[in-house]
Amino acid sequence: DQQVKQNSPSLSVQEGRISILNCDYTNSMFDYFLWYKKYPAEGPTFLISISSIKDKNEDGRFTVFLNKSAKHLSLHIVPSQPGDSAVYFCAASARVVTGANNLFFGTGTRLTVIP
Amino acid sequence: EAGVTQFPSHSVIEKGQTVTLRCDPISGHDNLYWYRRVMGKEIKFLLHFVKESKQDESGMPNNRFLAERTGGTYSTLKVQPAELEDSGVYFCASSPGTSGAGEQYFGPGTRLTVT
C-alpha cells in the first residue's frame, strides 16, 4: 500500500563525508519528487526537488538523483555537517498526470552527522 | 513573511470527545493541505483545499473528520468523536496557487493524543 519507501530508518556519517539517503517508489505515475528535512517539534522543511524529466538536480551541498527505470531516487549531501542531523523524508506526487498535488511520503530516515 | 501556523501545538483529549485543530496558511496561498503522521509511520495526505473549496478529500479516514476553510483563509479540522487511533501529529501545509515547483510549506504540527 505504501507507494514511497525509505528502507533505512537511520544513517550515521562522519562530518565532512558524504551522506546518501535512498528512496524507492512503486507508482509509475509519480512525476515530481521532493526531499524534506525535519527537526524535532517542527514541521517538514522543503529541501530540494526534481521533476521526472530530469535525472539530477543540484543545490549547493545537496544533489538529488532520479533513476526512473529503477523507480529510485537518492539524496547526496556533501560535505555533511552536524547541522544536517535531522529526519529526511522523501515525497512524491503525480501532479502532471492526475492534476493532484497531494504528496506521498516515505517513513523517513534519521541522519546523524558525527562531529 | 510568517510561515504556516497551527494551533494548538499539543492536545490531549479522552476518547469520545471533540477536538478542533486550526491552521493559518502563509498569506496569499490558495492551496491548503492537511496531513497526518501516526507514530513511526509515513506522513499521510488527508485533504486539499483550493481557496474555500475542497479539491481532494480522498485521504480523510472517515466521517468523524470534518475540515472547513471558510473565506479561503484559515482552516479547521474537527474530529468528533475522537478515537484512540486518531492519535498522531496533524500537519498543515500551504502552497501558492501558481506554484510551478510544487513544494508545500509545512506548519509545526499539532500533536493529538487520545486517551
mmCIF file with all atom_site columns, N, CA and C in Angstrom, chain A residues 1-2 4 32 34 36 38 41-46 49 87 89 95 99-108, chain B residues 31 33 35 37 40-45 48 55-56 58 91 95 99-109:
data_model
loop_
_atom_site.group_PDB
_atom_site.id
_atom_site.type_symbol
_atom_site.label_atom_id
_atom_site.label_alt_id
_atom_site.label_comp_id
_atom_site.label_asym_id
_atom_site.label_entity_id
_atom_site.label_seq_id
_atom_site.pdbx_PDB_ins_code
_atom_site.Cartn_x
_atom_site.Cartn_y
_atom_site.Cartn_z
_atom_site.occupancy
_atom_site.B_iso_or_equiv
_atom_site.pdbx_formal_charge
_atom_site.auth_seq_id
_atom_site.auth_comp_id
_atom_site.auth_asym_id
_atom_site.auth_atom_id
_atom_site.pdbx_PDB_model_num
ATOM 1   N N  . ASP A 1 1   ? 0.830   -1.192 0.000   1.00 0.00 ? 1   ASP A N  1
ATOM 2   C CA . ASP A 1 1   ? 0.000   0.000  0.000   1.00 0.00 ? 1   ASP A CA 1
ATOM 3   C C  . ASP A 1 1   ? 0.874   1.256  0.000   1.00 0.00 ? 1   ASP A C  1
ATOM 4   N N  . GLN A 1 2   ? 2.027   1.194  0.712   1.00 0.00 ? 2   GLN A N  1
ATOM 5   C CA . GLN A 1 2   ? 2.891   2.356  0.780   1.00 0.00 ? 2   GLN A CA 1
ATOM 6   C C  . GLN A 1 2   ? 3.595   2.529  -0.553  1.00 0.00 ? 2   GLN A C  1
ATOM 7   N N  . VAL A 1 4   ? 5.750   5.060  -1.411  1.00 0.00 ? 4   VAL A N  1
ATOM 8   C CA . VAL A 1 4   ? 7.093   5.630  -1.301  1.00 0.00 ? 4   VAL A CA 1
ATOM 9   C C  . VAL A 1 4   ? 7.759   4.976  -0.104  1.00 0.00 ? 4   VAL A C  1
ATOM 10  N N  . TYR A 1 32  ? 6.980   13.986 -9.886  1.00 0.00 ? 32  TYR A N  1
ATOM 11  C CA . TYR A 1 32  ? 7.666   15.056 -9.173  1.00 0.00 ? 32  TYR A CA 1
ATOM 12  C C  . TYR A 1 32  ? 8.045   14.525 -7.808  1.00 0.00 ? 32  TYR A C  1
ATOM 13  N N  . LEU A 1 34  ? 10.337  15.132 -4.085  1.00 0.00 ? 34  LEU A N  1
ATOM 14  C CA . LEU A 1 34  ? 10.858  16.150 -3.181  1.00 0.00 ? 34  LEU A CA 1
ATOM 15  C C  . LEU A 1 34  ? 11.548  15.486 -2.000  1.00 0.00 ? 34  LEU A C  1
ATOM 16  N N  . TYR A 1 36  ? 12.309  16.468 2.029   1.00 0.00 ? 36  TYR A N  1
ATOM 17  C CA . TYR A 1 36  ? 12.049  17.366 3.135   1.00 0.00 ? 36  TYR A CA 1
ATOM 18  C C  . TYR A 1 36  ? 12.942  16.964 4.293   1.00 0.00 ? 36  TYR A C  1
ATOM 19  N N  . LYS A 1 38  ? 13.342  17.363 8.552   1.00 0.00 ? 38  LYS A N  1
ATOM 20  C CA . LYS A 1 38  ? 12.518  17.662 9.703   1.00 0.00 ? 38  LYS A CA 1
ATOM 21  C C  . LYS A 1 38  ? 13.331  17.587 10.995  1.00 0.00 ? 38  LYS A C  1
ATOM 22  N N  . ALA A 1 41  ? 9.895   18.537 16.778  1.00 0.00 ? 41  ALA A N  1
ATOM 23  C CA . ALA A 1 41  ? 8.900   19.551 17.137  1.00 0.00 ? 41  ALA A CA 1
ATOM 24  C C  . ALA A 1 41  ? 8.719   20.625 16.067  1.00 0.00 ? 41  ALA A C  1
ATOM 25  N N  . GLU A 1 42  ? 9.222   20.371 14.879  1.00 0.00 ? 42  GLU A N  1
ATOM 26  C CA . GLU A 1 42  ? 8.994   21.286 13.768  1.00 0.00 ? 42  GLU A CA 1
ATOM 27  C C  . GLU A 1 42  ? 8.335   20.540 12.620  1.00 0.00 ? 42  GLU A C  1
ATOM 28  N N  . GLY A 1 43  ? 7.773   21.300 11.690  1.00 0.00 ? 43  GLY A N  1
ATOM 29  C CA . GLY A 1 43  ? 7.226   20.675 10.509  1.00 0.00 ? 43  GLY A CA 1
ATOM 30  C C  . GLY A 1 43  ? 8.311   20.384 9.489   1.00 0.00 ? 43  GLY A C  1
ATOM 31  N N  . PRO A 1 44  ? 8.015   19.547 8.503   1.00 0.00 ? 44  PRO A N  1
ATOM 32  C CA . PRO A 1 44  ? 8.993   19.280 7.444   1.00 0.00 ? 44  PRO A CA 1
ATOM 33  C C  . PRO A 1 44  ? 9.335   20.557 6.680   1.00 0.00 ? 44  PRO A C  1
ATOM 34  N N  . THR A 1 45  ? 10.592  20.708 6.357   1.00 0.00 ? 45  THR A N  1
ATOM 35  C CA . THR A 1 45  ? 11.066  21.864 5.597   1.00 0.00 ? 45  THR A CA 1
ATOM 36  C C  . THR A 1 45  ? 11.549  21.399 4.233   1.00 0.00 ? 45  THR A C  1
ATOM 37  N N  . PHE A 1 46  ? 11.064  22.045 3.196   1.00 0.00 ? 46  PHE A N  1
ATOM 38  C CA . PHE A 1 46  ? 11.453  21.676 1.840   1.00 0.00 ? 46  PHE A CA 1
ATOM 39  C C  . PHE A 1 46  ? 12.948  21.850 1.639   1.00 0.00 ? 46  PHE A C  1
ATOM 40  N N  . SER A 1 49  ? 13.996  19.427 -4.905  1.00 0.00 ? 49  SER A N  1
ATOM 41  C CA . SER A 1 49  ? 13.031  18.632 -5.669  1.00 0.00 ? 49  SER A CA 1
ATOM 42  C C  . SER A 1 49  ? 13.609  18.282 -7.035  1.00 0.00 ? 49  SER A C  1
ATOM 43  N N  . VAL A 1 87  ? 15.634  14.249 10.487  1.00 0.00 ? 87  VAL A N  1
ATOM 44  C CA . VAL A 1 87  ? 14.942  13.189 9.764   1.00 0.00 ? 87  VAL A CA 1
ATOM 45  C C  . VAL A 1 87  ? 14.645  13.700 8.357   1.00 0.00 ? 87  VAL A C  1
ATOM 46  N N  . PHE A 1 89  ? 12.685  13.130 4.798   1.00 0.00 ? 89  PHE A N  1
ATOM 47  C CA . PHE A 1 89  ? 11.552  12.464 4.168   1.00 0.00 ? 89  PHE A CA 1
ATOM 48  C C  . PHE A 1 89  ? 11.620  12.617 2.663   1.00 0.00 ? 89  PHE A C  1
ATOM 49  N N  . ARG A 1 95  ? 1.390   15.101 -10.029 1.00 0.00 ? 95  ARG A N  1
ATOM 50  C CA . ARG A 1 95  ? 0.630   16.318 -10.322 1.00 0.00 ? 95  ARG A CA 1
ATOM 51  C C  . ARG A 1 95  ? 0.364   16.546 -11.804 1.00 0.00 ? 95  ARG A C  1
ATOM 52  N N  . GLY A 1 99  ? -3.208  15.783 -11.920 1.00 0.00 ? 99  GLY A N  1
ATOM 53  C CA . GLY A 1 99  ? -3.659  17.107 -11.511 1.00 0.00 ? 99  GLY A CA 1
ATOM 54  C C  . GLY A 1 99  ? -3.707  17.279 -10.009 1.00 0.00 ? 99  GLY A C  1
ATOM 55  N N  . ALA A 1 100 ? -3.448  16.206 -9.289  1.00 0.00 ? 100 ALA A N  1
ATOM 56  C CA . ALA A 1 100 ? -3.489  16.273 -7.828  1.00 0.00 ? 100 ALA A CA 1
ATOM 57  C C  . ALA A 1 100 ? -2.111  16.611 -7.301  1.00 0.00 ? 100 ALA A C  1
ATOM 58  N N  . ASN A 1 101 ? -2.066  17.493 -6.339  1.00 0.00 ? 101 ASN A N  1
ATOM 59  C CA . ASN A 1 101 ? -0.789  17.935 -5.814  1.00 0.00 ? 101 ASN A CA 1
ATOM 60  C C  . ASN A 1 101 ? -0.476  17.346 -4.446  1.00 0.00 ? 101 ASN A C  1
ATOM 61  N N  . ASN A 1 102 ? -1.304  16.363 -4.009  1.00 0.00 ? 102 ASN A N  1
ATOM 62  C CA . ASN A 1 102 ? -1.032  15.796 -2.701  1.00 0.00 ? 102 ASN A CA 1
ATOM 63  C C  . ASN A 1 102 ? 0.237   14.977 -2.756  1.00 0.00 ? 102 ASN A C  1
ATOM 64  N N  . LEU A 1 103 ? 0.964   15.021 -1.654  1.00 0.00 ? 103 LEU A N  1
ATOM 65  C CA . LEU A 1 103 ? 2.250   14.349 -1.577  1.00 0.00 ? 103 LEU A CA 1
ATOM 66  C C  . LEU A 1 103 ? 2.118   12.993 -0.887  1.00 0.00 ? 103 LEU A C  1
ATOM 67  N N  . PHE A 1 104 ? 2.891   12.039 -1.402  1.00 0.00 ? 104 PHE A N  1
ATOM 68  C CA . PHE A 1 104 ? 3.018   10.730 -0.781  1.00 0.00 ? 104 PHE A CA 1
ATOM 69  C C  . PHE A 1 104 ? 4.411   10.686 -0.147  1.00 0.00 ? 104 PHE A C  1
ATOM 70  N N  . PHE A 1 105 ? 4.455   10.379 1.137   1.00 0.00 ? 105 PHE A N  1
ATOM 71  C CA . PHE A 1 105 ? 5.707   10.423 1.864   1.00 0.00 ? 105 PHE A CA 1
ATOM 72  C C  . PHE A 1 105 ? 6.222   9.030  2.210   1.00 0.00 ? 105 PHE A C  1
ATOM 73  N N  . GLY A 1 106 ? 7.527   8.941  2.349   1.00 0.00 ? 106 GLY A N  1
ATOM 74  C CA . GLY A 1 106 ? 8.145   7.767  2.952   1.00 0.00 ? 106 GLY A CA 1
ATOM 75  C C  . GLY A 1 106 ? 8.118   7.903  4.471   1.00 0.00 ? 106 GLY A C  1
ATOM 76  N N  . THR A 1 107 ? 8.658   6.908  5.163   1.00 0.00 ? 107 THR A N  1
ATOM 77  C CA . THR A 1 107 ? 8.635   6.914  6.628   1.00 0.00 ? 107 THR A CA 1
ATOM 78  C C  . THR A 1 107 ? 9.790   7.692  7.238   1.00 0.00 ? 107 THR A C  1
ATOM 79  N N  . GLY A 1 108 ? 10.727  8.141  6.401   1.00 0.00 ? 108 GLY A N  1
ATOM 80  C CA . GLY A 1 108 ? 11.809  8.969  6.898   1.00 0.00 ? 108 GLY A CA 1
ATOM 81  C C  . GLY A 1 108 ? 13.068  8.187  7.237   1.00 0.00 ? 108 GLY A C  1
ATOM 82  N N  . ASN B 2 31  ? -3.655  27.270 -1.844  1.00 0.00 ? 31  ASN B N  1
ATOM 83  C CA . ASN B 2 31  ? -3.721  25.838 -1.569  1.00 0.00 ? 31  ASN B CA 1
ATOM 84  C C  . ASN B 2 31  ? -3.407  25.560 -0.106  1.00 0.00 ? 31  ASN B C  1
ATOM 85  N N  . TYR B 2 33  ? -3.351  22.196 2.660   1.00 0.00 ? 33  TYR B N  1
ATOM 86  C CA . TYR B 2 33  ? -3.390  20.733 2.789   1.00 0.00 ? 33  TYR B CA 1
ATOM 87  C C  . TYR B 2 33  ? -3.363  20.354 4.262   1.00 0.00 ? 33  TYR B C  1
ATOM 88  N N  . TYR B 2 35  ? -2.307  16.908 6.541   1.00 0.00 ? 35  TYR B N  1
ATOM 89  C CA . TYR B 2 35  ? -1.656  15.608 6.564   1.00 0.00 ? 35  TYR B CA 1
ATOM 90  C C  . TYR B 2 35  ? -1.647  15.097 8.003   1.00 0.00 ? 35  TYR B C  1
ATOM 91  N N  . ARG B 2 37  ? 0.541   12.213 10.627  1.00 0.00 ? 37  ARG B N  1
ATOM 92  C CA . ARG B 2 37  ? 1.557   11.193 10.831  1.00 0.00 ? 37  ARG B CA 1
ATOM 93  C C  . ARG B 2 37  ? 1.240   10.444 12.111  1.00 0.00 ? 37  ARG B C  1
ATOM 94  N N  . GLY B 2 40  ? 5.616   6.787  14.043  1.00 0.00 ? 40  GLY B N  1
ATOM 95  C CA . GLY B 2 40  ? 6.574   5.951  13.334  1.00 0.00 ? 40  GLY B CA 1
ATOM 96  C C  . GLY B 2 40  ? 6.238   5.645  11.888  1.00 0.00 ? 40  GLY B C  1
ATOM 97  N N  . LYS B 2 41  ? 5.099   6.096  11.441  1.00 0.00 ? 41  LYS B N  1
ATOM 98  C CA . LYS B 2 41  ? 4.701   5.776  10.068  1.00 0.00 ? 41  LYS B CA 1
ATOM 99  C C  . LYS B 2 41  ? 4.885   6.987  9.154   1.00 0.00 ? 41  LYS B C  1
ATOM 100 N N  . GLU B 2 42  ? 4.471   6.817  7.912   1.00 0.00 ? 42  GLU B N  1
ATOM 101 C CA . GLU B 2 42  ? 4.663   7.903  6.965   1.00 0.00 ? 42  GLU B CA 1
ATOM 102 C C  . GLU B 2 42  ? 3.655   9.017  7.194   1.00 0.00 ? 42  GLU B C  1
ATOM 103 N N  . ILE B 2 43  ? 3.977   10.193 6.675   1.00 0.00 ? 43  ILE B N  1
ATOM 104 C CA . ILE B 2 43  ? 3.046   11.307 6.697   1.00 0.00 ? 43  ILE B CA 1
ATOM 105 C C  . ILE B 2 43  ? 2.014   11.054 5.597   1.00 0.00 ? 43  ILE B C  1
ATOM 106 N N  . LYS B 2 44  ? 0.739   11.062 5.991   1.00 0.00 ? 44  LYS B N  1
ATOM 107 C CA . LYS B 2 44  ? -0.311  10.717 5.023   1.00 0.00 ? 44  LYS B CA 1
ATOM 108 C C  . LYS B 2 44  ? -1.224  11.900 4.722   1.00 0.00 ? 44  LYS B C  1
ATOM 109 N N  . PHE B 2 45  ? -1.532  12.061 3.474   1.00 0.00 ? 45  PHE B N  1
ATOM 110 C CA . PHE B 2 45  ? -2.413  13.115 2.999   1.00 0.00 ? 45  PHE B CA 1
ATOM 111 C C  . PHE B 2 45  ? -3.836  12.895 3.500   1.00 0.00 ? 45  PHE B C  1
ATOM 112 N N  . HIS B 2 48  ? -7.162  18.482 0.571   1.00 0.00 ? 48  HIS B N  1
ATOM 113 C CA . HIS B 2 48  ? -6.602  19.643 -0.109  1.00 0.00 ? 48  HIS B CA 1
ATOM 114 C C  . HIS B 2 48  ? -7.712  20.638 -0.394  1.00 0.00 ? 48  HIS B C  1
ATOM 115 N N  . GLN B 2 55  ? -10.716 20.448 -2.856  1.00 0.00 ? 55  GLN B N  1
ATOM 116 C CA . GLN B 2 55  ? -10.260 19.936 -4.147  1.00 0.00 ? 55  GLN B CA 1
ATOM 117 C C  . GLN B 2 55  ? -10.150 18.419 -4.127  1.00 0.00 ? 55  GLN B C  1
ATOM 118 N N  . ASP B 2 56  ? -9.715  17.895 -2.993  1.00 0.00 ? 56  ASP B N  1
ATOM 119 C CA . ASP B 2 56  ? -9.462  16.460 -2.885  1.00 0.00 ? 56  ASP B CA 1
ATOM 120 C C  . ASP B 2 56  ? -9.548  16.078 -1.417  1.00 0.00 ? 56  ASP B C  1
ATOM 121 N N  . SER B 2 58  ? -9.791  12.716 -0.558  1.00 0.00 ? 58  SER B N  1
ATOM 122 C CA . SER B 2 58  ? -9.686  11.261 -0.652  1.00 0.00 ? 58  SER B CA 1
ATOM 123 C C  . SER B 2 58  ? -8.951  10.629 0.514   1.00 0.00 ? 58  SER B C  1
ATOM 124 N N  . PHE B 2 91  ? -0.360  17.740 10.456  1.00 0.00 ? 91  PHE B N  1
ATOM 125 C CA . PHE B 2 91  ? 0.359   18.828 9.807   1.00 0.00 ? 91  PHE B CA 1
ATOM 126 C C  . PHE B 2 91  ? -0.542  19.541 8.806   1.00 0.00 ? 91  PHE B C  1
ATOM 127 N N  . SER B 2 95  ? 0.564   26.161 -0.212  1.00 0.00 ? 95  SER B N  1
ATOM 128 C CA . SER B 2 95  ? 1.375   26.485 -1.381  1.00 0.00 ? 95  SER B CA 1
ATOM 129 C C  . SER B 2 95  ? 0.646   27.536 -2.194  1.00 0.00 ? 95  SER B C  1
ATOM 130 N N  . SER B 2 99  ? 2.166   27.919 -8.046  1.00 0.00 ? 99  SER B N  1
ATOM 131 C CA . SER B 2 99  ? 3.463   27.299 -7.783  1.00 0.00 ? 99  SER B CA 1
ATOM 132 C C  . SER B 2 99  ? 3.817   26.319 -8.883  1.00 0.00 ? 99  SER B C  1
ATOM 133 N N  . GLY B 2 100 ? 4.892   26.573 -9.534  1.00 0.00 ? 100 GLY B N  1
ATOM 134 C CA . GLY B 2 100 ? 5.321   25.648 -10.568 1.00 0.00 ? 100 GLY B CA 1
ATOM 135 C C  . GLY B 2 100 ? 6.206   24.572 -10.009 1.00 0.00 ? 100 GLY B C  1
ATOM 136 N N  . ALA B 2 101 ? 6.819   24.844 -8.870  1.00 0.00 ? 101 ALA B N  1
ATOM 137 C CA . ALA B 2 101 ? 7.755   23.890 -8.307  1.00 0.00 ? 101 ALA B CA 1
ATOM 138 C C  . ALA B 2 101 ? 7.059   22.838 -7.480  1.00 0.00 ? 101 ALA B C  1
ATOM 139 N N  . GLY B 2 102 ? 5.921   23.131 -6.965  1.00 0.00 ? 102 GLY B N  1
ATOM 140 C CA . GLY B 2 102 ? 5.138   22.126 -6.270  1.00 0.00 ? 102 GLY B CA 1
ATOM 141 C C  . GLY B 2 102 ? 5.449   21.922 -4.825  1.00 0.00 ? 102 GLY B C  1
ATOM 142 N N  . GLU B 2 103 ? 6.477   22.630 -4.280  1.00 0.00 ? 103 GLU B N  1
ATOM 143 C CA . GLU B 2 103 ? 6.753   22.371 -2.877  1.00 0.00 ? 103 GLU B CA 1
ATOM 144 C C  . GLU B 2 103 ? 5.675   22.996 -2.006  1.00 0.00 ? 103 GLU B C  1
ATOM 145 N N  . GLN B 2 104 ? 5.434   22.324 -0.912  1.00 0.00 ? 104 GLN B N  1
ATOM 146 C CA . GLN B 2 104 ? 4.466   22.775 0.059   1.00 0.00 ? 104 GLN B CA 1
ATOM 147 C C  . GLN B 2 104 ? 5.204   23.174 1.326   1.00 0.00 ? 104 GLN B C  1
ATOM 148 N N  . TYR B 2 105 ? 4.684   24.188 1.976   1.00 0.00 ? 105 TYR B N  1
ATOM 149 C CA . TYR B 2 105 ? 5.307   24.729 3.179   1.00 0.00 ? 105 TYR B CA 1
ATOM 150 C C  . TYR B 2 105 ? 4.504   24.249 4.382   1.00 0.00 ? 105 TYR B C  1
ATOM 151 N N  . PHE B 2 106 ? 5.178   23.576 5.268   1.00 0.00 ? 106 PHE B N  1
ATOM 152 C CA . PHE B 2 106 ? 4.502   22.920 6.377   1.00 0.00 ? 106 PHE B CA 1
ATOM 153 C C  . PHE B 2 106 ? 4.547   23.737 7.656   1.00 0.00 ? 106 PHE B C  1
ATOM 154 N N  . GLY B 2 107 ? 3.477   23.589 8.448   1.00 0.00 ? 107 GLY B N  1
ATOM 155 C CA . GLY B 2 107 ? 3.464   24.131 9.786   1.00 0.00 ? 107 GLY B CA 1
ATOM 156 C C  . GLY B 2 107 ? 4.134   23.173 10.757  1.00 0.00 ? 107 GLY B C  1
ATOM 157 N N  . PRO B 2 108 ? 4.242   23.576 12.019  1.00 0.00 ? 108 PRO B N  1
ATOM 158 C CA . PRO B 2 108 ? 4.936   22.744 13.012  1.00 0.00 ? 108 PRO B CA 1
ATOM 159 C C  . PRO B 2 108 ? 4.141   21.530 13.467  1.00 0.00 ? 108 PRO B C  1
ATOM 160 N N  . GLY B 2 109 ? 2.853   21.500 13.140  1.00 0.00 ? 109 GLY B N  1
ATOM 161 C CA . GLY B 2 109 ? 2.047   20.351 13.507  1.00 0.00 ? 109 GLY B CA 1
ATOM 162 C C  . GLY B 2 109 ? 1.328   20.514 14.836  1.00 0.00 ? 109 GLY B C  1
#
